[in-house]
Coordinates of C-alpha atoms and ligand atoms in Angstrom, one line a residue:
X86 CA 106.8 137.9 76.3
X87 CA 103.1 137.8 76.8
X88 CA 101.0 137.3 73.7
X89 CA 99.9 140.5 72.0
X90 CA 96.2 141.2 72.3
X91 CA 93.7 143.6 70.5
X92 CA 90.4 144.0 72.2
X93 CA 87.1 145.3 70.2
X94 CA 84.2 146.1 72.7
X95 CA 80.8 147.5 71.7
X96 CA 77.0 147.1 71.6
X97 CA 75.1 144.7 69.4
X98 CA 75.1 145.6 65.7
X99 CA 78.3 147.9 66.0
X100 CA 80.1 145.8 63.6
X101 CA 82.7 144.2 66.1
X102 CA 82.2 140.7 65.1
X103 CA 82.9 141.4 61.5
X104 CA 85.7 143.7 62.2
X105 CA 87.5 141.3 64.6
X106 CA 86.9 138.5 62.1
X107 CA 88.7 140.5 59.3
X108 CA 91.5 142.0 61.1
X109 CA 92.4 138.5 62.7
X110 CA 92.3 136.9 59.4
X111 CA 94.4 139.6 57.6
X112 CA 97.1 139.6 60.4
X113 CA 96.7 135.7 61.0
X114 CA 95.9 136.0 64.6
X115 CA 93.4 133.8 66.7
X116 CA 90.2 135.2 67.5
X117 CA 87.8 135.1 70.4
X118 CA 83.9 135.6 70.0
X119 CA 83.1 136.1 73.6
X120 CA 79.4 136.7 73.0
X121 CA 79.3 133.0 71.6
X122 CA 80.3 131.8 74.9
X123 CA 77.3 133.7 76.8
X124 CA 74.9 132.5 73.9
X125 CA 76.3 129.0 74.6
X126 CA 75.4 129.1 78.3
X127 CA 72.0 130.3 77.5
X128 CA 71.5 127.5 75.1
X129 CA 72.8 124.8 77.6
X130 CA 70.6 126.2 80.3
X131 CA 67.5 125.8 77.9
X132 CA 68.6 122.3 76.7
X133 CA 69.1 121.1 80.3
X134 CA 65.7 122.5 81.4
X135 CA 67.4 124.9 84.0
X136 CA 65.2 127.3 85.7
X137 CA 65.8 130.8 84.0
X138 CA 66.9 132.3 87.3
X139 CA 69.1 129.3 88.5
X140 CA 72.4 131.2 88.7
X141 CA 74.5 128.6 90.4
X142 CA 73.5 125.8 87.9
X143 CA 73.9 128.1 84.9
X144 CA 77.5 128.9 86.3
X145 CA 78.3 125.1 86.6
X146 CA 77.0 124.5 83.2
X147 CA 79.4 127.3 81.9
X148 CA 82.4 125.6 83.4
X149 CA 81.6 122.1 82.2
X150 CA 80.5 122.9 78.5
X151 CA 82.7 121.2 75.9
X152 CA 83.1 123.9 73.2
X153 CA 85.0 124.1 70.0
X154 CA 85.3 127.0 67.3
X155 CA 86.0 125.5 63.9
X156 CA 86.9 127.5 60.8
X157 CA 85.1 125.8 57.8
X158 CA 84.5 126.6 54.2
X159 CA 81.2 128.3 55.2
X160 CA 83.0 130.4 57.9
X161 CA 83.2 129.7 61.6
X162 CA 81.3 126.9 63.2
X163 CA 80.6 126.4 66.9
X164 CA 80.3 122.9 68.3
X165 CA 78.9 122.0 71.6
X166 CA 79.8 118.6 72.8
X167 CA 80.8 117.7 69.1
X168 CA 77.3 119.0 67.7
X169 CA 77.1 122.0 65.3
X170 CA 75.0 124.7 67.1
X171 CA 76.1 127.7 64.9
X172 CA 72.5 128.4 63.6
X173 CA 71.0 128.2 67.1
X174 CA 73.7 130.6 68.6
X175 CA 73.1 133.2 65.9
X176 CA 69.2 133.6 66.6
X177 CA 67.9 136.7 68.4
X178 CA 66.3 134.6 71.2
X179 CA 69.9 133.1 71.9
X180 CA 71.2 136.8 71.9
X181 CA 68.4 137.7 74.5
X182 CA 69.1 134.8 76.6
X183 CA 72.9 135.6 76.4
X184 CA 72.3 139.1 77.7
X185 CA 70.3 137.7 80.6
X186 CA 72.8 135.1 81.9
X187 CA 75.6 137.6 81.3
X188 CA 74.3 139.9 84.0
X189 CA 75.2 137.1 86.6
X190 CA 78.8 137.7 88.1
X191 CA 79.0 134.0 88.6
X192 CA 78.6 133.0 85.1
X193 CA 81.1 135.8 84.0
X194 CA 83.6 134.2 86.6
X195 CA 83.0 130.7 85.2
X196 CA 83.9 132.0 81.6
X197 CA 86.9 134.1 82.7
X198 CA 89.7 131.7 82.3
X199 CA 88.2 130.0 79.3
X200 CA 88.4 133.5 77.5
X201 CA 92.0 134.1 78.6
X202 CA 93.2 130.8 77.5
X203 CA 92.4 132.0 73.9
X204 CA 95.5 134.1 74.1
X205 CA 98.0 132.3 72.2
X206 CA 100.8 133.3 69.9
X207 CA 101.1 135.2 67.6
X208 CA 98.3 137.1 68.9
X209 CA 94.6 137.4 69.9
X210 CA 91.7 139.7 68.5
X211 CA 89.1 139.4 71.2
X212 CA 85.6 140.9 70.8
X213 CA 82.8 141.4 73.2
X214 CA 81.5 143.8 75.9
X215 CA 84.3 143.6 78.6
X216 CA 87.5 142.3 76.7
X217 CA 89.3 145.6 77.2
X218 CA 87.9 146.4 80.8
X219 CA 87.9 143.0 82.5
X220 CA 89.2 140.0 80.6
X221 CA 92.3 141.4 78.9
X222 CA 93.0 144.7 80.8
X223 CA 96.5 144.6 79.5
X224 CA 95.7 144.4 75.8
X225 CA 98.1 146.4 73.5
X226 CA 95.2 148.1 71.6
X227 CA 91.7 148.6 72.8
X228 CA 88.7 149.7 70.5
X229 CA 85.3 150.7 71.4
X230 CA 83.1 150.2 68.5
X231 CA 79.9 152.2 68.3
X232 CA 77.2 153.1 65.8
X233 CA 73.8 154.8 66.1
X234 CA 71.0 152.6 67.5
X235 CA 69.1 153.1 64.0
X236 CA 72.3 151.8 62.0
X237 CA 72.8 148.9 64.4
X238 CA 69.3 147.8 63.9
X239 CA 69.5 148.0 60.3
X240 CA 72.6 146.0 60.2
X241 CA 71.3 143.3 62.3
X242 CA 68.1 143.2 60.2
X243 CA 70.0 142.8 57.0
X244 CA 72.3 140.1 58.6
X245 CA 69.2 138.2 59.8
X246 CA 67.3 138.6 56.5
X247 CA 70.2 137.1 54.6
X248 CA 69.8 134.1 56.7
X249 CA 66.3 133.8 56.0
X250 CA 64.6 135.1 59.1
X251 CA 61.5 136.9 59.0
X252 CA 62.1 139.3 62.0
X253 CA 60.8 142.8 61.5
X254 CA 63.0 145.9 61.8
X255 CA 60.6 147.5 64.5
X256 CA 60.9 144.4 66.7
X257 CA 64.8 144.4 66.2
X258 CA 64.9 148.0 67.2
X259 CA 63.2 147.2 70.3
X260 CA 65.2 144.2 71.1
X261 CA 68.5 146.2 70.6
X262 CA 67.4 148.9 72.9
X263 CA 66.4 146.3 75.6
X264 CA 69.8 144.6 75.2
X265 CA 71.7 148.0 75.2
X266 CA 70.0 148.9 78.6
X267 CA 70.5 145.6 80.3
X268 CA 74.3 145.4 78.8
X269 CA 75.3 149.0 80.1
X270 CA 73.4 149.2 83.3
X271 CA 74.3 145.7 84.9
X272 CA 76.5 145.8 87.9
X273 CA 78.9 143.1 86.7
X274 CA 81.5 144.1 83.9
X275 CA 78.8 146.6 82.3
X276 CA 79.4 147.7 78.6
X277 CA 81.7 150.6 78.6
X278 CA 84.7 151.9 77.0
X279 CA 88.0 151.0 78.9
X280 CA 89.7 154.5 79.8
X281 CA 92.6 153.8 77.4
X282 CA 90.3 152.6 74.5
X283 CA 90.2 154.3 71.1
X284 CA 86.4 155.1 70.4
X285 CA 85.5 154.4 66.7
X286 CA 81.9 155.5 65.7
X287 CA 81.2 153.3 62.6
X288 CA 77.8 155.1 61.7
X289 CA 78.1 155.7 57.9
X290 CA 81.6 154.0 57.6
X291 CA 82.2 151.1 55.5
X292 CA 83.6 147.8 57.2
X293 CA 86.9 148.3 55.2
X294 CA 87.4 151.8 56.8
X295 CA 87.0 150.4 60.3
X296 CA 89.2 147.5 59.7
X297 CA 91.7 149.8 58.1
X298 CA 91.8 152.2 61.3
X299 CA 92.4 149.1 63.5
X300 CA 95.2 147.8 61.1
X301 CA 96.7 151.3 61.4
X302 CA 96.5 151.5 65.2
X303 CA 98.1 147.9 65.5
X304 CA 100.8 149.0 63.0
X305 CA 101.4 152.2 65.1
X306 CA 102.1 149.8 68.1
X307 CA 104.3 147.5 66.0
X308 CA 102.0 144.6 66.4
X309 CA 102.1 143.7 62.5
X310 CA 104.0 145.2 59.6
Ligands
DC482 O1 78.3 140.0 71.1 P1 76.8 139.2 71.0 O2 75.6 139.7 70.7 O3 76.9 137.9 70.6 O4 76.6 138.9 72.7 C1 75.4 138.5 73.4 C2 75.2 138.9 74.6 O5 76.2 138.2 75.6 C3 75.3 140.4 74.9 O6 74.0 141.0 74.9 C4 76.1 140.4 76.3 C5 76.7 139.3 76.5 N1 78.3 139.5 76.6 C6 78.8 140.1 77.6 O7 78.1 140.3 78.5 N2 80.1 140.0 77.5 C7 80.9 139.9 76.5 N3 82.3 139.9 76.6 C8 80.3 139.1 75.4 C9 78.7 139.1 75.4

């Protein structure tokens, strides 16, 4: 039998990372943070000094990169060629770079099999923009998580402030609007709900409520007790 999969797609700041991490931990499934892979491609491109529009070399770098995700005492760590790059990946500039390279079909194609290889028993919770539409179209449960742009900007602001970043709320709101526009209007795998996705608007909801809804949906499909 194929490994069961739950996909959680949505725009930046919708809470999909936090929700998928919590669900995967509660049911002891694997997790794929697909956004981290796009962030890594942007980072590698910058480190290798690739021209910002050199699609072919970015796609080659995406195929070649040596990545591992580790669960440590301070949460998840991302290693690139054995080096811990977690902090660099979380920055807004890495997010903006990721959104740019993610618009290129060649880069998306280069990352496709790597993402699908995360599906291992007992199950996978995968979050991103196209998990339910392109990467795992046969997923058992598909969620599309949204929230108002104001709330998403505020959440990202709090997250970054907790990490000591001095970014302003106004700058973040602009950044989120730009990223939304790019991610939803690109030709290759644009951000949109799969036809069979459950849309959850998390504006005004606590994380626990959203996690509870996902757990209920999985239970109703007998994915877990
Ligand atoms: O989820 P995130 O903020 O880490 O994602 C960063 C960027 O990567 C996002 O703006 C668009 C891109 N992305 C994508 O195109 N497809 C995915 N499955 C995940 C991320």
